XYZ file of C-alpha atoms in Angstrom:
516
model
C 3.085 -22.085 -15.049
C -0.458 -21.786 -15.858
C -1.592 -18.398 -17.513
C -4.785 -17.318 -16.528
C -6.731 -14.154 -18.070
C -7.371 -10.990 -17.004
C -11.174 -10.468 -16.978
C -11.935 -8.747 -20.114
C -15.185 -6.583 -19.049
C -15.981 -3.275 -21.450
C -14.518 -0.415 -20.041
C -15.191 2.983 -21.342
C -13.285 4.962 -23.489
C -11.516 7.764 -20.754
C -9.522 10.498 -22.103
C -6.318 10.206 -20.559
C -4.974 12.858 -17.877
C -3.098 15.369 -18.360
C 0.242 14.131 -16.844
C 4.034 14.987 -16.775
C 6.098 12.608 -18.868
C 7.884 9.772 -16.278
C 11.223 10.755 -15.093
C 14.146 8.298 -16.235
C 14.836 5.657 -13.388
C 17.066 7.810 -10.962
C 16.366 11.144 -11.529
C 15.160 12.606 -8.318
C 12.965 15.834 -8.406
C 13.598 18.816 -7.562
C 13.572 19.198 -3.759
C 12.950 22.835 -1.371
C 14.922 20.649 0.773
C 18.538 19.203 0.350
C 19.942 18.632 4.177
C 21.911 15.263 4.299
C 19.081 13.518 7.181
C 21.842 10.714 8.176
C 24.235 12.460 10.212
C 20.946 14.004 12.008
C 19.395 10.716 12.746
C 23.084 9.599 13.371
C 23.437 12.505 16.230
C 20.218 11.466 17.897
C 20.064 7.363 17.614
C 22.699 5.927 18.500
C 21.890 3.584 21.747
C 21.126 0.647 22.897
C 21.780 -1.380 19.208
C 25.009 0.189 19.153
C 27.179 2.896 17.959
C 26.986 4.144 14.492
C 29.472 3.706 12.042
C 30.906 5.887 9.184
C 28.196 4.783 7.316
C 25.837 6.229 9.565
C 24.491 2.676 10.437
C 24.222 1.434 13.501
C 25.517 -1.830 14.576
C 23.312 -5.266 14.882
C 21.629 -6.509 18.125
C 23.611 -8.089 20.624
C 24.646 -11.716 19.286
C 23.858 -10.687 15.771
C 26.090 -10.265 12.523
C 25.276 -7.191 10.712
C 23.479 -7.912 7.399
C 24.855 -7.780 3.922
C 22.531 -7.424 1.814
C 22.079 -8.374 -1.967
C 20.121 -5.221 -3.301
C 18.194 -2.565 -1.365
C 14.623 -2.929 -1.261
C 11.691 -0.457 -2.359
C 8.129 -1.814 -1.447
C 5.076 0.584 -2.508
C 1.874 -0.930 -1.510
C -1.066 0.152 -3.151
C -4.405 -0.934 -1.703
C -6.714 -2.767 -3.686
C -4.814 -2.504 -7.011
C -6.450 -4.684 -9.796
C -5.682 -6.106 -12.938
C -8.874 -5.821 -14.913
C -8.774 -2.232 -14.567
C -4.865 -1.953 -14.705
C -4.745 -4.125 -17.898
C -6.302 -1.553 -20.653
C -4.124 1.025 -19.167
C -1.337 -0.548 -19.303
C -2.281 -1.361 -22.990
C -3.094 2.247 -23.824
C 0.629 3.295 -22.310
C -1.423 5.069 -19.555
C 0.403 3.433 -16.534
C 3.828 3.809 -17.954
C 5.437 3.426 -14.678
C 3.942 0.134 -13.597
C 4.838 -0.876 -16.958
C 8.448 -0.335 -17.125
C 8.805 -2.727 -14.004
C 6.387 -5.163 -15.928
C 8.893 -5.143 -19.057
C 12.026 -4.985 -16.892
C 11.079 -7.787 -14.145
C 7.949 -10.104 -13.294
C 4.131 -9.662 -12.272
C 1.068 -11.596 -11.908
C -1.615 -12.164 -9.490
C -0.892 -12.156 -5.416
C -3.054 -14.337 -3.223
C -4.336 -12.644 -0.101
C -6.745 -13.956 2.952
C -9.742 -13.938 4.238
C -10.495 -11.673 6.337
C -9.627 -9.266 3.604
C -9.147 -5.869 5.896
C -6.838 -3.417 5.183
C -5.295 -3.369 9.042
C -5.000 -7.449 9.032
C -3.456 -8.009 5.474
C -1.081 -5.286 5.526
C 0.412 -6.116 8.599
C 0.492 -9.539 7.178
C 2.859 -8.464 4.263
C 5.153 -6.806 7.063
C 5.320 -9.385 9.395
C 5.130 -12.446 7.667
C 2.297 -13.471 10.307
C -1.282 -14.644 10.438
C -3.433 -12.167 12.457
C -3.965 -14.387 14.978
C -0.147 -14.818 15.111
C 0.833 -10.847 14.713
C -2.209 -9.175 16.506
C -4.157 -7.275 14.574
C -7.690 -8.575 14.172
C -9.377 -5.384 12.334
C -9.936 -1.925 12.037
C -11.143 -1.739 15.714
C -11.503 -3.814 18.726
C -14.726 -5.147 19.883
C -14.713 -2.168 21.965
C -14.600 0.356 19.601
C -11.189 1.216 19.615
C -8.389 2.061 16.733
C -5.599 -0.635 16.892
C -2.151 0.838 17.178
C 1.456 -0.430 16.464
C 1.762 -1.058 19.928
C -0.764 -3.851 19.936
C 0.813 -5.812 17.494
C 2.783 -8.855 18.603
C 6.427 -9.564 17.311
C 8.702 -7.385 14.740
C 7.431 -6.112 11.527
C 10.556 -5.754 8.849
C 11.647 -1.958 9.552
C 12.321 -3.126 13.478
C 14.139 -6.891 11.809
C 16.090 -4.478 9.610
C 17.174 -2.570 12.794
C 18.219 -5.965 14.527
C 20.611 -5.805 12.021
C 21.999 -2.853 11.796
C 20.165 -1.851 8.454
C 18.389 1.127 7.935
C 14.820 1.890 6.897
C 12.643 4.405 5.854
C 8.426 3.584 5.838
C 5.433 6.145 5.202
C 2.082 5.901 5.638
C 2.525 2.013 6.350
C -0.990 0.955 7.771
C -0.454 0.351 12.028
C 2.060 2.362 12.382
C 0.854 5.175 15.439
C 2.530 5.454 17.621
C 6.024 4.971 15.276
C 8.775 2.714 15.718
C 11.998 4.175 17.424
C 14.176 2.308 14.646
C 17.490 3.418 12.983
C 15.966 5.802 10.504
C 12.848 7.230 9.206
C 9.004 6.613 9.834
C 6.166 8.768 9.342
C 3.035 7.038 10.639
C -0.018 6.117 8.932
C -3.542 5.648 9.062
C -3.933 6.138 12.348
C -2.353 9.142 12.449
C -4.255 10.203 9.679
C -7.510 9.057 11.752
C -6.929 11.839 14.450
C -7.752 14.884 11.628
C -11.651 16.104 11.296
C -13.392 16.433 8.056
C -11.793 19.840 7.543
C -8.504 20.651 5.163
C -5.974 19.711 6.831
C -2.691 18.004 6.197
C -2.550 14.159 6.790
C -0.832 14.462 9.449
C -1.491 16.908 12.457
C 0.885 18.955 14.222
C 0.891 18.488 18.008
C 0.263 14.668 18.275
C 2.706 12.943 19.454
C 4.586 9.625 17.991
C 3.569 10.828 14.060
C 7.559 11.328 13.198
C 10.622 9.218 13.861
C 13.167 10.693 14.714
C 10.922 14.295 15.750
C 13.527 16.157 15.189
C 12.337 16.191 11.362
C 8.679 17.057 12.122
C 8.746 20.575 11.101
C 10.185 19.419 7.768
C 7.538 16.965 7.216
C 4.729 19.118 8.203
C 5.806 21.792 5.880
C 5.721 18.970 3.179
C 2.549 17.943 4.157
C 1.194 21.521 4.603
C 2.476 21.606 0.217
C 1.160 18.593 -0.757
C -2.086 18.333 0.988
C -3.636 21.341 0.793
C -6.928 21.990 0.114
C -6.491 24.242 -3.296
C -4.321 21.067 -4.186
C -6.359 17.741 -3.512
C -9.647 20.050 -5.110
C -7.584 20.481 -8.408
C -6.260 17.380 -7.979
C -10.243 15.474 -7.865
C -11.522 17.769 -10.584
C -9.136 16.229 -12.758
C -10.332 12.576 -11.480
C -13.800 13.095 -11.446
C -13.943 15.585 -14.398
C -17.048 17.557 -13.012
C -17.578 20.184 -10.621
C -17.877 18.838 -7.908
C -20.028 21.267 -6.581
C -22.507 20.785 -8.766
C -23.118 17.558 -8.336
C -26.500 15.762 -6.786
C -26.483 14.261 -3.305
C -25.901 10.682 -4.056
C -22.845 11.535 -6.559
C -21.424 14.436 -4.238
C -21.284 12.572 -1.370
C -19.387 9.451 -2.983
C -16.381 12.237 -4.155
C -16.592 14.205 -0.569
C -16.278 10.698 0.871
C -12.798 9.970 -1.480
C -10.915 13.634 -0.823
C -9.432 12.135 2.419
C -7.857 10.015 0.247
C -7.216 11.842 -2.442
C -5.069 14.172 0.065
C -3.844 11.238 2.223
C -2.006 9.421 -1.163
C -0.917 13.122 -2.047
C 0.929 13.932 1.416
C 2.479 10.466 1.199
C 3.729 10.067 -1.942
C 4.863 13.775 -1.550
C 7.117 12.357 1.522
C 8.248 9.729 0.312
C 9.739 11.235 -2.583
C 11.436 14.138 0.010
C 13.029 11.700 2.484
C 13.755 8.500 0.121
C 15.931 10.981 -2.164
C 17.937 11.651 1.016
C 20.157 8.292 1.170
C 19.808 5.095 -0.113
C 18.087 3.106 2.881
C 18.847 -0.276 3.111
C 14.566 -0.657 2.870
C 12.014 1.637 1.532
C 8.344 1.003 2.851
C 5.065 3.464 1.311
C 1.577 2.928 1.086
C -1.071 4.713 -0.986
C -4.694 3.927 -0.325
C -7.076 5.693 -2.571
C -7.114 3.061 -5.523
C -9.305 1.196 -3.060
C -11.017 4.251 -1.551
C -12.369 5.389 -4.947
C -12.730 1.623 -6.367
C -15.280 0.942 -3.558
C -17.303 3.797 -4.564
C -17.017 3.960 -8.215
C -16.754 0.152 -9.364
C -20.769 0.699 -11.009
C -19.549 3.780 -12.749
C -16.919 1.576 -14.403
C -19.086 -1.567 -14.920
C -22.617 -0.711 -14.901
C -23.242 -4.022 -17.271
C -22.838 -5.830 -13.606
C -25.701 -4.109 -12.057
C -29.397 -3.311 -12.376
C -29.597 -0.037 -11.734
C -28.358 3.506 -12.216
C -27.615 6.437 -10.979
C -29.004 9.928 -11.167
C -28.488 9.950 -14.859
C -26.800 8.189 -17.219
C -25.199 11.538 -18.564
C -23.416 11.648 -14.771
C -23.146 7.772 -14.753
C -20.815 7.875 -18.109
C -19.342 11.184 -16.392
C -18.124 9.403 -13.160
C -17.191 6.050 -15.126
C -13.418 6.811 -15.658
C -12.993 8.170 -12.449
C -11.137 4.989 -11.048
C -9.021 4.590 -14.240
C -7.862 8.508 -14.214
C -7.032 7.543 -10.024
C -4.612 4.463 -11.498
C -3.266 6.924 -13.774
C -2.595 9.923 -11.262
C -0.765 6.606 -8.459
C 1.168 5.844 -11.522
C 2.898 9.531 -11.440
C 2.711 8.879 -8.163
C 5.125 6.014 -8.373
C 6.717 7.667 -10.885
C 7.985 10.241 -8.047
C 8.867 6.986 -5.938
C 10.765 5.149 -7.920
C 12.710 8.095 -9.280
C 13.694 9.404 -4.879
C 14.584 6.330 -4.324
C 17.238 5.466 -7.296
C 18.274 2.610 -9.542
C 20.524 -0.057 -7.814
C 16.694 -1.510 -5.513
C 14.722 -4.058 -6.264
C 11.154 -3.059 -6.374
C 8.058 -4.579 -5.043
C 5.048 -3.053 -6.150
C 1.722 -4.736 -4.577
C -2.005 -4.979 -3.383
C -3.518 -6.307 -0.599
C -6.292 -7.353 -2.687
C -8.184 -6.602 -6.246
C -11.719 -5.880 -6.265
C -15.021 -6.597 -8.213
C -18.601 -5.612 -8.000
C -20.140 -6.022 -4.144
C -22.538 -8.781 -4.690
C -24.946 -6.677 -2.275
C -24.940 -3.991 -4.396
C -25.843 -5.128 -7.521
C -29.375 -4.552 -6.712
C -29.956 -2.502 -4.062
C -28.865 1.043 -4.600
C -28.758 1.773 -0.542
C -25.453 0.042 -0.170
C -22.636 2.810 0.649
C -20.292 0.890 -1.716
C -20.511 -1.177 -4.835
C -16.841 -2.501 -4.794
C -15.995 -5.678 -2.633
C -12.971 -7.788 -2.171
C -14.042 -9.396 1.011
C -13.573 -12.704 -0.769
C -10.560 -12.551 -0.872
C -10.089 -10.799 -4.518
C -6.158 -11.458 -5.761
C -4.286 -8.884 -5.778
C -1.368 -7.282 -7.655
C 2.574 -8.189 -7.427
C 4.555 -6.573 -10.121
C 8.691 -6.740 -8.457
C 11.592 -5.743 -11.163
C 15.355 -4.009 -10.315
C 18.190 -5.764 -8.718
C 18.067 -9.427 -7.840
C 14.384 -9.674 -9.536
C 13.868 -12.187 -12.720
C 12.612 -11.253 -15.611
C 9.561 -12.935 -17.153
C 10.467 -12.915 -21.205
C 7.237 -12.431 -23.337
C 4.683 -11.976 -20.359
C 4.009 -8.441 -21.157
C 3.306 -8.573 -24.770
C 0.935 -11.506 -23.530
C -0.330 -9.314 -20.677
C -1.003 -6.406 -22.814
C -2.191 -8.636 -25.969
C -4.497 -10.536 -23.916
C -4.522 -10.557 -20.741
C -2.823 -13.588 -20.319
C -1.563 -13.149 -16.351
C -0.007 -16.088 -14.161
C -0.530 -16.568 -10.508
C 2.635 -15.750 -8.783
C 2.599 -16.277 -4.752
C 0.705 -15.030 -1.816
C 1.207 -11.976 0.256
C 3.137 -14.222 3.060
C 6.089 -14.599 0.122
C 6.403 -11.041 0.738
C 8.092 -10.565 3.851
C 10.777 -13.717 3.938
C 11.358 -12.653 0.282
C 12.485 -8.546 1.337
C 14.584 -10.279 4.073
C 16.379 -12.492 1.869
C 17.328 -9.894 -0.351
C 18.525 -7.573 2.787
C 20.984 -10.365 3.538
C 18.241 -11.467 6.742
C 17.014 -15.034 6.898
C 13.684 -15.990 6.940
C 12.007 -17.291 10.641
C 10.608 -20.729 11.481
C 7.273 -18.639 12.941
C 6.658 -17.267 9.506
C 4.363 -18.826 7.716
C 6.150 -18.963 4.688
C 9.858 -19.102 5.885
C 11.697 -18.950 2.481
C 11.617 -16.205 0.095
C 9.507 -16.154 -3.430
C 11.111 -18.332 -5.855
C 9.326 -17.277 -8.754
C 10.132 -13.291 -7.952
C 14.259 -13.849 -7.999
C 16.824 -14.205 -10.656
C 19.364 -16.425 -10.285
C 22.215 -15.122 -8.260
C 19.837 -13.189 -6.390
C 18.373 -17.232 -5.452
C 21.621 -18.523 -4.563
C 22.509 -15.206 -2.350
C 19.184 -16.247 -0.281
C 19.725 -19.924 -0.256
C 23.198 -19.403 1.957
C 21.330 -17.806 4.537
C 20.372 -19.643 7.783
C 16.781 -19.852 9.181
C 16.138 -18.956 12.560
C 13.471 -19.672 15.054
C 11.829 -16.125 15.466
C 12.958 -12.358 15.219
C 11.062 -11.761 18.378
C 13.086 -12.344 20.708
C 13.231 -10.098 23.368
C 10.666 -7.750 21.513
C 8.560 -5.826 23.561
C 5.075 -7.073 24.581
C 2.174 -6.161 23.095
C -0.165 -3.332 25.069
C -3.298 -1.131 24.703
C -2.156 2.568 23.414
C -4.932 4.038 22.532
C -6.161 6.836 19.907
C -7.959 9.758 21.060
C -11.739 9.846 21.287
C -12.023 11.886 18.433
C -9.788 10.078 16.774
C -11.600 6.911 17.421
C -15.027 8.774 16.218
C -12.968 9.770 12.709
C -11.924 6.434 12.029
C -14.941 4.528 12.082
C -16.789 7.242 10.195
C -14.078 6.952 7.667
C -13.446 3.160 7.759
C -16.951 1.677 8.706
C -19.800 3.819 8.093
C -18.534 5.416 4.278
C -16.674 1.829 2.932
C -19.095 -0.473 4.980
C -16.918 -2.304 6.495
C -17.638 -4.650 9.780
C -16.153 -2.993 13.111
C -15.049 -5.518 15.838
C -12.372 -8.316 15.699
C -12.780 -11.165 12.844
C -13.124 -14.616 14.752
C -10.822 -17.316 14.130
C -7.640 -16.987 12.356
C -7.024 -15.373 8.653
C -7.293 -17.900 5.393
C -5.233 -18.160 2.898
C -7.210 -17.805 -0.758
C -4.177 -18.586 -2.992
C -5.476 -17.397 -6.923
C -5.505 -20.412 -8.607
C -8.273 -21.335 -5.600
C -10.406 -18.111 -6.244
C -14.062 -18.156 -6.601
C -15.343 -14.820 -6.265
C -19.139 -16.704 -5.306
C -17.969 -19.061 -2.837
C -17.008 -15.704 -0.586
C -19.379 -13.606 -1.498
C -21.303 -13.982 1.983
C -18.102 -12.573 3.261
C -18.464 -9.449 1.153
C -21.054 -8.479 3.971
């Protein structure tokens, strides 16, 4: 396999955060909370995919075996990950999370597609789709409008797992409002998240409906929402990022950190519920998503590299200031992980992944009016890094990694889906684009566990169809503020269907008209 290189740009020299040493792999932390969820969820699902077992699990669909699977799965996504900002820290033990999977399993770069939208690609990586194929063709419609779960077409893997009889457990996952009614746990996402104002709230709001699955847990996940999200919390929690006061800050500099608290308290209030509710049991799959290494990245990439642009901003003394504000954010989603990885226990393989990387926006790099100077609408690689149970282990590719850089291409973010199937004991579908799990992700029994497994045709059979549920006005109005007016990005759907840019393919200036 060839070995490509991290790019190797200056970075400056950050102090490193004040964090809490990892936790060993395992070792939960300590919770307010310690009430078993399964026999609750037990009491209140059992229906029309059967009755539950012992176990607590349900049975499979009609005409359906229930699965066995190899390994549980744990897949944190975290948006717009990159390596040539993750290398140094991984060098300077500053990441030591994302590191221990790196030593204990294998990593490299993860092609994405064009368009490059959070919505589209994430979806992608839980559906094993296209977006023309799975429905979700931005962050609004041409008319304005948030898409919801209910608009996408076919099953994503939480309802596959439920087809056969597995249980699952997702947070935060991107198109999930209203949430799934599947055998076990989901807290919705971003549009959920959409439907707060600019004021300090939680992530999630009590009183809308379709935010918790099953709602007889809301009151325990607004209370850990209500902890983690708070407004004393996130503002201690971005002085330490941005190491100045905030308040103090001119216009230009203030607004880019006002802009990045939503997700600053968005990647707190997940994280913080993930690590409550995957602690609980071991579910059969473990879905999270944290968003604010591509929040901040889009608004701090000059900071980091002002060689790659021809201007400044308004002073150098707050320019070198701001400059490790994106590292210290890679830092605090390590602990984050840390958290993660700990709730949800040893015996699970582990996917950890981007949607994309970034680099500098090719608009921005000499005009200082852009609201971003970021980009990844070429489709930037992103970041797979998958260790634990039924993952290979790549011998010498971190001390090359960390030596120099030395990184090989390792799949596209359509291996993602058939690959968590395969190791769930599920087979891969002949409507996927990619129908067979990862090869270069598995070790070897963990290969010839998948190979004995069957394709099928589709998963969707007898899925529901597709329809318009719509956010609230204001929610609607929050969104695009958020999503298009602070990051840039275009509103309306992307013509055409989505393009695969595998790594080895990349040219960051043969996209860069995409970029805007």
């Amino acid at each position: 396999m060839t070995a490509l290189r991290c790019e190797q740009n200056p970075v400056p020299t950050c102090p490193a955060l004040a964090v809490r040493e990892p936790r060993p792999r395992g070792e939960s932390p300590p919770r307010a909370w310690r009430r078993l969820l399964g026999a609750l969820v037990v009491a209140t699902l059992v229906g029309a995919c059967g009755e539950a077992g012992s176990d607590g699990k349900r049975g499979a669909a009609p005409g359906l075996d229930a699965a066995e699977p190899f390994s549980r799965v744990l897949v944190v996504g975290m948006d717009g990950l990159e390596w040539s900002v993750l290398q140094p820290l991984i060098a300077q033990g500053r990441c030591p999370n994302m590191a221990d999977l790196m030593k204990r399993g294998v990593f490299g770069r993860l092609g994405t597609m064009r368009p490059t939208w959070s919505p589209v690609v994430w979806t992608t990586i839980a559906t094993g789709k296209t977006m023309k194929q799975h429905g979700i063709g931005g962050f609004v419609d041409n008319n304005n409008n948030v898409y919801t779960s209910g608009r996408r077409h076919g099953r994503a893997l939480w309802d596959i797992a439920d087809q056969y009889g597995l249980r699952s457990a997702v947070v935060g996952w991107w198109t999930t409002w209203p949430v799934s009614q599947n055998n076990g746990l989901m807290i919705s996402g971003t549009n959920a998240s959409a439907q707060l104002n600019v004021n300090w709230k939680p992530a999630l709001m009590p009183g809308v409906d379709g935010q918790v699955h099953p709602p007889e847990l809301q009151d325990r996940v607004y209370e850990v929402a209500a902890e983690a999200g708070g407004r004393d919390a996130i503002f201690e929690r971005a002085r330490s990022i941005f190491a100045t006061q905030i308040a103090d800050l001119p216009k230009p500099e203030r607004k880019a950190v006002d802009e990045s608290l939503w997700s600053i308290q968005a990647d707190a209030t997940y994280a913080a519920l993930a690590a409550e509710f995957f602690d609980d049991e071991p579910y059969d799959l473990s879905m999270v998503y944290l968003g604010g290494t591509d929040v901040v990245g889009h608004r701090f990439w000059r900071q980091l590299h002002p060689e790659e642009f021809n201007w400044q901003g308004s002073s150098p003394e707050l320019d070198a200031a701001l400059a490790c504000s994106l590292p210290r954010y890679y830092e605090w989603a390590d602990e984050l992980l840390g958290d993660i990885l700990a709730a949800a226990g040893d015996d699970v393989a582990v996917m950890l992944l981007s949607d994309h990387g970034m680099h500098a926006d090719p608009g921005s790099v000499t005009d200082s009016r852009f609201p971003t100077t970021g980009n990844h609408q070429d489709g930037t690689p992103g970041v797979i890094i998958a260790a634990g149970r039924g993952i290979r282990k790549a011998e010498g590719e971190y001390e090359r990694f960390v030596e120099s850089g030395a990184i090989a291409n390792r799949g596209n973010i359509f291996d993602v889906t058939p690959t968590v199937l395969g190791l769930l004991g599920i087979p891969g579908a002949r409507n996927m684009t990619q129908r067979v799990p990862q090869r270069k992700w598995l070790n070897g029994k963990a290969w010839e566990f998948v190979q004995e497994l069957e394709l099928v045709d589709s998963h969707d059979v007898g899925f529901r169809e597709a329809s318009m549920v719509l956010a609230s006005s204001e929610a609607n109005a929050s969104f695009n503020e958020r999503m298009i007016d602070q990051l840039g990005y275009a509103g309306g759907d992307a013509e055409g269907d989505s393009v695969l840019v595998n790594p080895e393919d990349f040219d960051p200036a043969v996209g860069a008209s995409a970029c805007r």
